[in-house]
mmCIF file with all atom_site columns, C-alpha atoms in Angstrom:
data_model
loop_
_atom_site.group_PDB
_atom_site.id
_atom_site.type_symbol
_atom_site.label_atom_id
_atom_site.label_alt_id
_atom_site.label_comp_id
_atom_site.label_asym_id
_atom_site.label_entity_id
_atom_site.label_seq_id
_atom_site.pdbx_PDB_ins_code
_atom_site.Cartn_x
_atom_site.Cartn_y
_atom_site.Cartn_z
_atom_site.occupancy
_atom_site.B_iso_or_equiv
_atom_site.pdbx_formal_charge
_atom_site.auth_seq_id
_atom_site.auth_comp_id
_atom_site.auth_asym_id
_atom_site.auth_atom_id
_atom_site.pdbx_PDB_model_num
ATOM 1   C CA . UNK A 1 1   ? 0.000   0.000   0.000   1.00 0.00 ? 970  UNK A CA 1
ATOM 2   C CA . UNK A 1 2   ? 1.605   3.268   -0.985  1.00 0.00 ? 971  UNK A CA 1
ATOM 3   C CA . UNK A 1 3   ? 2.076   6.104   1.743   1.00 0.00 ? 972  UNK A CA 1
ATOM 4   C CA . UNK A 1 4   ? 2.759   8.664   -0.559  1.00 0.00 ? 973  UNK A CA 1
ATOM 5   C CA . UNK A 1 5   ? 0.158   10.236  -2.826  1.00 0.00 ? 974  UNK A CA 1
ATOM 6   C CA . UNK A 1 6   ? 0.877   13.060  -5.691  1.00 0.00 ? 975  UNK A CA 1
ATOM 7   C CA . UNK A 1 7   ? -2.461  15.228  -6.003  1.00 0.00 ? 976  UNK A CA 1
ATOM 8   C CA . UNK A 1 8   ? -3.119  15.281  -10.073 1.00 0.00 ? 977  UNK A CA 1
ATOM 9   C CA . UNK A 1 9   ? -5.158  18.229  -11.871 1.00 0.00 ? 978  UNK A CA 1
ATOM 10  C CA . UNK A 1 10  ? -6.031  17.389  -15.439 1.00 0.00 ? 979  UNK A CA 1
ATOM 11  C CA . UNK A 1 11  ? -9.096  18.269  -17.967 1.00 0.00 ? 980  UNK A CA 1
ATOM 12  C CA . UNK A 1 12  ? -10.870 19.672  -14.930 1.00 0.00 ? 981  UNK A CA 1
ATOM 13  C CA . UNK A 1 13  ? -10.743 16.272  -12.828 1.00 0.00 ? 982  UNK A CA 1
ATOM 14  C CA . UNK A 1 14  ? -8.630  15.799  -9.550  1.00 0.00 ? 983  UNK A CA 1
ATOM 15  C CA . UNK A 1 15  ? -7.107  12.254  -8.982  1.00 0.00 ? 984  UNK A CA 1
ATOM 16  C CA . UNK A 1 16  ? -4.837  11.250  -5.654  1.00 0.00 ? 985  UNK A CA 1
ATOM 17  C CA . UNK A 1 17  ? -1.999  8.961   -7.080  1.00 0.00 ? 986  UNK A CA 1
ATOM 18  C CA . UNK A 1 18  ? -0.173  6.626   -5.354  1.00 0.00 ? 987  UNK A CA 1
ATOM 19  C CA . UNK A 1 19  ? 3.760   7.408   -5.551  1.00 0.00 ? 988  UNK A CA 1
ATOM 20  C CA . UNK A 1 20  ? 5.410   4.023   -6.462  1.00 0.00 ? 989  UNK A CA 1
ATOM 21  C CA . UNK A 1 21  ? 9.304   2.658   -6.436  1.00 0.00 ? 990  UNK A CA 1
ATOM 22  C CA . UNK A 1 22  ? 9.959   0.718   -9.731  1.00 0.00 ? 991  UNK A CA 1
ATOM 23  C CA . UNK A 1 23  ? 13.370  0.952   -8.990  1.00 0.00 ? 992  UNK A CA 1
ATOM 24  C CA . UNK A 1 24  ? 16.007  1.619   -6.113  1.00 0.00 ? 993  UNK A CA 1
ATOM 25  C CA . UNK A 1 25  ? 16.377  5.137   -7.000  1.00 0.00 ? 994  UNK A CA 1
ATOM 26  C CA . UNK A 1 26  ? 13.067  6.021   -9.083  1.00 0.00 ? 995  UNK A CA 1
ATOM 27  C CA . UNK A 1 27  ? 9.324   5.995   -7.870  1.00 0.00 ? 996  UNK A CA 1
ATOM 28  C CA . UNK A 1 28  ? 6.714   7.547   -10.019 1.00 0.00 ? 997  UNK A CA 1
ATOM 29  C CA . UNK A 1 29  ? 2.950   8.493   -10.028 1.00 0.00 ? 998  UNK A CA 1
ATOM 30  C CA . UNK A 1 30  ? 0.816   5.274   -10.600 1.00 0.00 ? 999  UNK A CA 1
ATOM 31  C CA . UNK A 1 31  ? -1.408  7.029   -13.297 1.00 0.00 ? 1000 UNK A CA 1
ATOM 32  C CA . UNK A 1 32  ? -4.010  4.417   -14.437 1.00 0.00 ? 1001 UNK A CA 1
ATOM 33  C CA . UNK A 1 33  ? -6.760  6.076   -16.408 1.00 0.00 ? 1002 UNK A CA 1
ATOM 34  C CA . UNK A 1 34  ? -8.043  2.473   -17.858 1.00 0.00 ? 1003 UNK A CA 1
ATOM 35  C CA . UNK A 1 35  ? -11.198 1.957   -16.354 1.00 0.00 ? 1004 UNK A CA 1
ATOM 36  C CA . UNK A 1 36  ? -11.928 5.420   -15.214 1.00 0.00 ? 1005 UNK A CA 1
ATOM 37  C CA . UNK A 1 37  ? -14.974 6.976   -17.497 1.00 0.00 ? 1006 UNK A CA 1
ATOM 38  C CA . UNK A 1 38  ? -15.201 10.999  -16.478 1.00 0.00 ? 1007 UNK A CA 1
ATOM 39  C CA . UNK A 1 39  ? -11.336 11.153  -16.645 1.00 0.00 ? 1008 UNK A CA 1
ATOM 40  C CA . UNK A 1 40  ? -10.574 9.623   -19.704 1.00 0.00 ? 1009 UNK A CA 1
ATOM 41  C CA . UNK A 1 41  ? -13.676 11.393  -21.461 1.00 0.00 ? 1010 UNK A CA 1
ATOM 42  C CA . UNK A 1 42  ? -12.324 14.790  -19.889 1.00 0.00 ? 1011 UNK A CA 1
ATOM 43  C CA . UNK A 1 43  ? -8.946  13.963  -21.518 1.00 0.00 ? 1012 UNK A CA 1
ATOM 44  C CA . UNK A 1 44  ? -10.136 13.070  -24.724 1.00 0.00 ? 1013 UNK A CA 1
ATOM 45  C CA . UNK A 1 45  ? -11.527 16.314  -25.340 1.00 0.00 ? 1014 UNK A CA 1
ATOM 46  C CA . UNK A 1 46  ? -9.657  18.340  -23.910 1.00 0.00 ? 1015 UNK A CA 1
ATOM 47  C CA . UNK A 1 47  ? -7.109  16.640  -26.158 1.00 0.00 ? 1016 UNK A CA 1
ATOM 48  C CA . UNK A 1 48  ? -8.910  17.087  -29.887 1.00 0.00 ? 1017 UNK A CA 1
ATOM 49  C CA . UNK A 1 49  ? -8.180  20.399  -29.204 1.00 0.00 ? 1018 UNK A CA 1
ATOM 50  C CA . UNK A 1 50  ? -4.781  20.270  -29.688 1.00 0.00 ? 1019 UNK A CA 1
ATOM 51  C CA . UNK A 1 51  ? -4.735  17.171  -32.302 1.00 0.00 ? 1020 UNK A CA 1
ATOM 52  C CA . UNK A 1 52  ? -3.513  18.840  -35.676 1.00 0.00 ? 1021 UNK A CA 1
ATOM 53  C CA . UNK A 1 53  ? -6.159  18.988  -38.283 1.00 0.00 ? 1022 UNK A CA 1
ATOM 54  C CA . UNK A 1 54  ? -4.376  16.329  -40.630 1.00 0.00 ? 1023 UNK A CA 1
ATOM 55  C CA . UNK A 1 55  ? -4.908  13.211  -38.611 1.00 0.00 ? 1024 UNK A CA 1
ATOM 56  C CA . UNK A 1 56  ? -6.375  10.552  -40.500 1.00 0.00 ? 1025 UNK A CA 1
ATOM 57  C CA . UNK A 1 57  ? -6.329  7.473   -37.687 1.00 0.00 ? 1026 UNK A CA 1
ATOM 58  C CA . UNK A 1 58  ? -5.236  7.217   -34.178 1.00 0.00 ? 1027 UNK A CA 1
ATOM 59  C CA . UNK A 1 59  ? -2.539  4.766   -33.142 1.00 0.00 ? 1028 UNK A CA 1
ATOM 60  C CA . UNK A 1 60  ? -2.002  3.188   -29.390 1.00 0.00 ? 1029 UNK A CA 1
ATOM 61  C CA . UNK A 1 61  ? -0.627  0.554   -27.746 1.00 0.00 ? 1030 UNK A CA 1
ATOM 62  C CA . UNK A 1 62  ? -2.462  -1.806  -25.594 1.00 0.00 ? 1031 UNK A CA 1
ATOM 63  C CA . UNK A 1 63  ? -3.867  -1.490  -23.060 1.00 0.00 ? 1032 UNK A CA 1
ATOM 64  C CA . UNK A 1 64  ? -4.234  1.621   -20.943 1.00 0.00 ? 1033 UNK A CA 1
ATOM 65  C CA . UNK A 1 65  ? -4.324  3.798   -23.673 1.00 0.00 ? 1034 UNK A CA 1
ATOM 66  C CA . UNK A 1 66  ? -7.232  1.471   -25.621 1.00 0.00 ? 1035 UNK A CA 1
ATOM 67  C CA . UNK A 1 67  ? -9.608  3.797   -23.826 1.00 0.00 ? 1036 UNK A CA 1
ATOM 68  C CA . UNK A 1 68  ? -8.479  7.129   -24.311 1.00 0.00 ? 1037 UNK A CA 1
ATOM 69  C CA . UNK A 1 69  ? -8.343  6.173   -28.027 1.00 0.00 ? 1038 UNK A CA 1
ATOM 70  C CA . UNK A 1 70  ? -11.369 5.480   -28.549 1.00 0.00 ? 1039 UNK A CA 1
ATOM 71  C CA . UNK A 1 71  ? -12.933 8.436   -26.954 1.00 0.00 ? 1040 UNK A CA 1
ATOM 72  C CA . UNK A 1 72  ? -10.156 10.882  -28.829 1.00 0.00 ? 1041 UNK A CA 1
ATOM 73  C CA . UNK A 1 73  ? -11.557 9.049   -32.079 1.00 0.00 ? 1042 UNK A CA 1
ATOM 74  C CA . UNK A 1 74  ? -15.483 9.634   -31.122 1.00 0.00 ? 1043 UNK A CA 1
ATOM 75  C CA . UNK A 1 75  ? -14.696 13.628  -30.517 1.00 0.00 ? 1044 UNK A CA 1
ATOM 76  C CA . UNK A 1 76  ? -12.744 13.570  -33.997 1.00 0.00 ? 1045 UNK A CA 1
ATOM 77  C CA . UNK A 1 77  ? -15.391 11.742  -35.648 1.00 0.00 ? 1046 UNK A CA 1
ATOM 78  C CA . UNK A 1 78  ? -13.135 8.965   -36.709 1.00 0.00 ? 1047 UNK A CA 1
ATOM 79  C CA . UNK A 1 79  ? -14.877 5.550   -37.245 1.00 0.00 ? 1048 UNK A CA 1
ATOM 80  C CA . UNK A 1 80  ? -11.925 3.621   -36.271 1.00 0.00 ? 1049 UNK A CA 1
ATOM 81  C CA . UNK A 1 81  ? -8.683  3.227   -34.033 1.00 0.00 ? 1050 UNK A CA 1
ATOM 82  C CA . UNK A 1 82  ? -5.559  0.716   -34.251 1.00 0.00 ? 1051 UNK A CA 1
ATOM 83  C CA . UNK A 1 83  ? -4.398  -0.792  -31.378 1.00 0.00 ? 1052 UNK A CA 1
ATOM 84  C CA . UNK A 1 84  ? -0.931  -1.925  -31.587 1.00 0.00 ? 1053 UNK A CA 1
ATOM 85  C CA . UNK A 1 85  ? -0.703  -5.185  -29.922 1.00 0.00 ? 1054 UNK A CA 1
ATOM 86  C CA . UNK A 1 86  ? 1.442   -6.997  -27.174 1.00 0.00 ? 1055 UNK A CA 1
ATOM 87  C CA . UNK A 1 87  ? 2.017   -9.977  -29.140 1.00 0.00 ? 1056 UNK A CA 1
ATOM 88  C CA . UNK A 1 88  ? 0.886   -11.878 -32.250 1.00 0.00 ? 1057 UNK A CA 1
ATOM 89  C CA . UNK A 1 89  ? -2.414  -13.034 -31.867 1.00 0.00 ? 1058 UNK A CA 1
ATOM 90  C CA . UNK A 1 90  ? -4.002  -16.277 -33.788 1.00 0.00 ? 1059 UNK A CA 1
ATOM 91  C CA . UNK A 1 91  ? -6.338  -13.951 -35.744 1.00 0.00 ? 1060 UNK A CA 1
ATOM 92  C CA . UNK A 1 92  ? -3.420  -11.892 -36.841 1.00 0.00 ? 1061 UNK A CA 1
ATOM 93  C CA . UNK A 1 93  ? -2.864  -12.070 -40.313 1.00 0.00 ? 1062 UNK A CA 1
ATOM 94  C CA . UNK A 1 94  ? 0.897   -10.992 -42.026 1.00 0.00 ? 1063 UNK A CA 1
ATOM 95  C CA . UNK A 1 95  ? 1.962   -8.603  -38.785 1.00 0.00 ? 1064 UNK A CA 1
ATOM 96  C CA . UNK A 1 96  ? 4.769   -6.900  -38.170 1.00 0.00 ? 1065 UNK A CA 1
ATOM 97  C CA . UNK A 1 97  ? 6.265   -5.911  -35.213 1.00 0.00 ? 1066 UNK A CA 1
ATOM 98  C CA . UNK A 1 98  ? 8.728   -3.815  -33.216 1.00 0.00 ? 1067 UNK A CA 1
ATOM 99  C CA . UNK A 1 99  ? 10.204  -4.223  -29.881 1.00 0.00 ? 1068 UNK A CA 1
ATOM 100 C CA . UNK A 1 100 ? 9.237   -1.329  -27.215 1.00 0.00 ? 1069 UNK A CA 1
ATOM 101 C CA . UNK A 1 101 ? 10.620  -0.977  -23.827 1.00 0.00 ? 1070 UNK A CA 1
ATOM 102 C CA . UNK A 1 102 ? 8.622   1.547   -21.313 1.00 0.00 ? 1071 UNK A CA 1
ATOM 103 C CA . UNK A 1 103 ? 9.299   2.557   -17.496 1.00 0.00 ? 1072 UNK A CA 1
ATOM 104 C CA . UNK A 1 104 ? 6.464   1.026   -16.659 1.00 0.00 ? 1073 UNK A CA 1
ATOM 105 C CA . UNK A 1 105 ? 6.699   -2.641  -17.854 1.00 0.00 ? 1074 UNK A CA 1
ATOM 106 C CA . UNK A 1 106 ? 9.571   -4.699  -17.082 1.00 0.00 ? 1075 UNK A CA 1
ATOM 107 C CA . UNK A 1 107 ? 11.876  -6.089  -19.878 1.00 0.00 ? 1076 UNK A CA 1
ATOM 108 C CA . UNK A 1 108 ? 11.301  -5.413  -23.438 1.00 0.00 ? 1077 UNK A CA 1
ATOM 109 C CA . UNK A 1 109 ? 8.090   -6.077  -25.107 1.00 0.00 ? 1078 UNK A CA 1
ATOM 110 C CA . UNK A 1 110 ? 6.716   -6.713  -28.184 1.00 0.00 ? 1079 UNK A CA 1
ATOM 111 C CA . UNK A 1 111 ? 4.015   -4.356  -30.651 1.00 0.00 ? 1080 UNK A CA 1
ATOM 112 C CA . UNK A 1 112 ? 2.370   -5.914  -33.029 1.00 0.00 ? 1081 UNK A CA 1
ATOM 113 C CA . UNK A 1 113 ? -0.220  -4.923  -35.946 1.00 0.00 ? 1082 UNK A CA 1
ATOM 114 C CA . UNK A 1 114 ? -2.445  -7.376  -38.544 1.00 0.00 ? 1083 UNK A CA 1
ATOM 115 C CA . UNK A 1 115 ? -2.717  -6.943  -42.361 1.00 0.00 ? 1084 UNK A CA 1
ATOM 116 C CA . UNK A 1 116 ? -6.308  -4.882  -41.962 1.00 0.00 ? 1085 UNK A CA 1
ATOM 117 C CA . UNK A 1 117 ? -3.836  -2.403  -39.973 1.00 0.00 ? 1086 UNK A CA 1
ATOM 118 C CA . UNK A 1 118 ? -1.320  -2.074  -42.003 1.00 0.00 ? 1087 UNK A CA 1
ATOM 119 C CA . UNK A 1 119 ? -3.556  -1.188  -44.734 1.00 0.00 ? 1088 UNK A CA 1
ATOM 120 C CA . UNK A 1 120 ? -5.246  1.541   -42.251 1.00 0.00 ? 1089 UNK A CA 1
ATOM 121 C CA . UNK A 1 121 ? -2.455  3.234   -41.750 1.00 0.00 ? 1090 UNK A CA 1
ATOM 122 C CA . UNK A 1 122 ? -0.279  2.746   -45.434 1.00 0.00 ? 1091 UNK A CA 1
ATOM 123 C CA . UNK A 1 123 ? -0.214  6.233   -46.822 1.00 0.00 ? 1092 UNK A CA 1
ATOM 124 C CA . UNK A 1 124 ? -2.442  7.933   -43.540 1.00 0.00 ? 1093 UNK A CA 1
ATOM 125 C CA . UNK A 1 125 ? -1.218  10.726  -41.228 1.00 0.00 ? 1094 UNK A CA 1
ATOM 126 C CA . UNK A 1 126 ? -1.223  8.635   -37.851 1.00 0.00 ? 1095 UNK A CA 1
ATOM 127 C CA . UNK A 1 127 ? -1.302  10.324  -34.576 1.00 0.00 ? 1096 UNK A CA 1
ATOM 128 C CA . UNK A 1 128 ? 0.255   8.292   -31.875 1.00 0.00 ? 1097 UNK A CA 1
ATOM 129 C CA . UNK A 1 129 ? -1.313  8.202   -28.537 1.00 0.00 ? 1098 UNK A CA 1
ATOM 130 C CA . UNK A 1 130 ? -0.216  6.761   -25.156 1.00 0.00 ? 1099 UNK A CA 1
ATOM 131 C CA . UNK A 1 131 ? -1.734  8.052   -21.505 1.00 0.00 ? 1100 UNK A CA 1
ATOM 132 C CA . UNK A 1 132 ? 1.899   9.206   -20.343 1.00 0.00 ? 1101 UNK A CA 1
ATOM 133 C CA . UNK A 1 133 ? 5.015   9.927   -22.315 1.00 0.00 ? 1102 UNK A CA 1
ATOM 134 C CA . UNK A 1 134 ? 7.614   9.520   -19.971 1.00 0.00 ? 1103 UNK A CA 1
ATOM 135 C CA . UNK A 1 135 ? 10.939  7.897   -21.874 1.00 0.00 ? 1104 UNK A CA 1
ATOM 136 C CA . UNK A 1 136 ? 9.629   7.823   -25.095 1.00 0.00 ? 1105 UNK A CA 1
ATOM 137 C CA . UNK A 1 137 ? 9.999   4.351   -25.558 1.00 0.00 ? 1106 UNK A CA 1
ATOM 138 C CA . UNK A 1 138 ? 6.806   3.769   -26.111 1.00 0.00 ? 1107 UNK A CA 1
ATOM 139 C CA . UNK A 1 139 ? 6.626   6.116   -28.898 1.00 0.00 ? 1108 UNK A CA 1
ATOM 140 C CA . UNK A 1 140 ? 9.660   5.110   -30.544 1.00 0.00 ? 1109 UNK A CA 1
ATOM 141 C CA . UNK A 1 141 ? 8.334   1.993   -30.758 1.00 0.00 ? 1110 UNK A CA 1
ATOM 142 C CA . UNK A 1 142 ? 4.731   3.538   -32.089 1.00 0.00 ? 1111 UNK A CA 1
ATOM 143 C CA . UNK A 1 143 ? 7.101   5.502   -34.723 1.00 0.00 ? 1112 UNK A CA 1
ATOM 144 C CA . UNK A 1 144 ? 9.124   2.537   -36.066 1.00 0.00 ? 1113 UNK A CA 1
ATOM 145 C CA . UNK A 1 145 ? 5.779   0.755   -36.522 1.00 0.00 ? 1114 UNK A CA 1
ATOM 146 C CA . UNK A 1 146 ? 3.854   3.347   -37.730 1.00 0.00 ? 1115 UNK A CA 1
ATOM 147 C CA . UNK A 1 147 ? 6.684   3.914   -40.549 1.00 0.00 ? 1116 UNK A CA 1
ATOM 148 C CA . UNK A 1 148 ? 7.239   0.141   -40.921 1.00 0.00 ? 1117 UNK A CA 1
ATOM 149 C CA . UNK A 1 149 ? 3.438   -0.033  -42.061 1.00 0.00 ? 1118 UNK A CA 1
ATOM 150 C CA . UNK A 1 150 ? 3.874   2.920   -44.362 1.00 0.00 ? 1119 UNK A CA 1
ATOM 151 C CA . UNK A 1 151 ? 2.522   5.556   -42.514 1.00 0.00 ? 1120 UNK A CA 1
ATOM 152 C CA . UNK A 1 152 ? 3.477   9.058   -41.573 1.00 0.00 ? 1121 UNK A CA 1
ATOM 153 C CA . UNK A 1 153 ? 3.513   10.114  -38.114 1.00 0.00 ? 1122 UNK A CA 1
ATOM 154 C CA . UNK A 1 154 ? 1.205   13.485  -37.837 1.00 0.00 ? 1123 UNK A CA 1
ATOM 155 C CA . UNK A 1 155 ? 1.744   13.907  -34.178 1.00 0.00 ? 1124 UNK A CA 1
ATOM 156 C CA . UNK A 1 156 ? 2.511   12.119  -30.825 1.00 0.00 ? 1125 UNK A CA 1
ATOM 157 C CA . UNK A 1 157 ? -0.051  13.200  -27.801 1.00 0.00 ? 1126 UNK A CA 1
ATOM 158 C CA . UNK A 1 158 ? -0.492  11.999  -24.090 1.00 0.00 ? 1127 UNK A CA 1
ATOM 159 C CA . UNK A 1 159 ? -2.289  12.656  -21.350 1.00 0.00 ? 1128 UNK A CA 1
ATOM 160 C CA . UNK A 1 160 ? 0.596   13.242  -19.305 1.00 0.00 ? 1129 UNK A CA 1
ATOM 161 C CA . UNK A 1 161 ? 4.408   14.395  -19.975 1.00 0.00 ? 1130 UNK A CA 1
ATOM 162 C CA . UNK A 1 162 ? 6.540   12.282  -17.400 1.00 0.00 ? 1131 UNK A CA 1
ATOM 163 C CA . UNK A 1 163 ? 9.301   13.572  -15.949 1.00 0.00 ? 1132 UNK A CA 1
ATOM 164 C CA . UNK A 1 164 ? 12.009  14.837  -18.775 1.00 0.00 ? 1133 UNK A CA 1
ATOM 165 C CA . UNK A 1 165 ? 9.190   14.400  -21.291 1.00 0.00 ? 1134 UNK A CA 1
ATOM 166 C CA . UNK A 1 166 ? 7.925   18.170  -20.110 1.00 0.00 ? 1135 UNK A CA 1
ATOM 167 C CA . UNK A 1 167 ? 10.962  19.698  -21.933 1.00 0.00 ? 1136 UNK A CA 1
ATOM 168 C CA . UNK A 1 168 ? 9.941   18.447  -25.494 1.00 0.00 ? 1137 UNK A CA 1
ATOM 169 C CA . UNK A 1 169 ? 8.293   19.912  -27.811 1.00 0.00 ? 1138 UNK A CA 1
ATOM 170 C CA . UNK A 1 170 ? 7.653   17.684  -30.102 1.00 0.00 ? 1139 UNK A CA 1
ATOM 171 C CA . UNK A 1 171 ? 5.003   16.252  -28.036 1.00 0.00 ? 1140 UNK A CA 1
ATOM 172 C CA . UNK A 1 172 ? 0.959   17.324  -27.381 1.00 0.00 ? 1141 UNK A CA 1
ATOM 173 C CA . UNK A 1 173 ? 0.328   16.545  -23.815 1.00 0.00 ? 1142 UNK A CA 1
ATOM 174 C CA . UNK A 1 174 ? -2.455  18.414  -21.254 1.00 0.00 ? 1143 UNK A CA 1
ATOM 175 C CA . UNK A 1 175 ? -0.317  18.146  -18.175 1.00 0.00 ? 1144 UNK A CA 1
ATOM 176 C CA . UNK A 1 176 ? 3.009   17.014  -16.168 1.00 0.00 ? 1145 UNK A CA 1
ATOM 177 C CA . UNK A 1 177 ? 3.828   14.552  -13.958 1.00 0.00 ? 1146 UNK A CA 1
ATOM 178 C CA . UNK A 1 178 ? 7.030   14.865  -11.976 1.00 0.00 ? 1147 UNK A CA 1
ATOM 179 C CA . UNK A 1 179 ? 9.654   11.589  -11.406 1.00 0.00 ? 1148 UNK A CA 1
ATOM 180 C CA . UNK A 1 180 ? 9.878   11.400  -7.315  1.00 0.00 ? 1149 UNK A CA 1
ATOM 181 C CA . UNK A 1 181 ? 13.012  9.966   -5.356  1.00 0.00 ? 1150 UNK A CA 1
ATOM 182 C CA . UNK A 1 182 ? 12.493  5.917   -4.292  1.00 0.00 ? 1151 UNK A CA 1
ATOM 183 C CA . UNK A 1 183 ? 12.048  5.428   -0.752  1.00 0.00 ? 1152 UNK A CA 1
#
């Protein structure tokens, strides 16, 4: 059980997160959106308001930012999202995939997409879209796949710029989160 809590202020909502150790020197925010309705519709349109008017499809990697996607798409009026996913999947026809390392998973991981995908994105201005950019390893990965399906990368958006992430600014993002010390 955590005993320290960093007070969050996003799209109008107020959320107490727990401050975590994932490692001996680093403890961050737990930020977990995924499952939590008014907050991740707040974000999403607070969001299209900064998405650049070129964006053809929205691209994120499962699974906390599978929400937020499809709420960003519904107040763009897209009909459909790509989820980039975790592994190959039986139903997965022809994929490609990249490997993507985050602070918040341990050891590298896989991103996958299928054929129908692929074809989504060939040719499309993609905007890439995670809950919290921290690294950017998670968008590298986005970036290589993205590109590796034949798609052009329009824009990169989170919730949440992590840490070092505030300084860039070749991300969209509605807040920051600071890193903390490990205890």
């Amino acid at each position: 059980m955590a005993e320290r809590f960093y007070e969050l202020h996003v799209a109008g909502c107020t959320r107490r997160l727990p401050v975590l150790n994932v490692s001996h020197e680093l403890a961050i925010a737990g930020f977990v959106m995924l499952g939590d309705v008014e907050l991740t519709s707040a974000c999403a349109k607070a969001l299209a308001k900064k998405i650049p008017s070129n964006v053809d499809i929205i691209l994120t990697a499962e699974t906390k930012g599978i929400p937020l996607a499809a709420d960003l798409a519904k107040e763009l009026g897209m009909s459909h999202f790509i989820v980039a996913r975790k592994s190959v999947k039986a139903y997965m026809e022809r994929p490609i995939c990249v490997e993507d390392e985050s602070i918040t998973t341990k050891g590298k991981q896989m991103l996958c997409l299928m054929d129908s995908d692929i074809d989504r994105i060939k040719g499309k201005n993609v905007l890439l879209l995670d809950d919290v950019i921290s690294t950017g390893g998670s968008m590298l990965a986005l970036t290589a796949l993205t590109r590796k399906a034949g798609g052009i990368v329009a824009g990169k958006a989170a919730v949440l710029a992590e840490g070092e992430a505030m300084k860039r600014d070749d991300i969209i993002y509605l807040e920051t989160l600071p890193l903390f010390e490990a205890q």
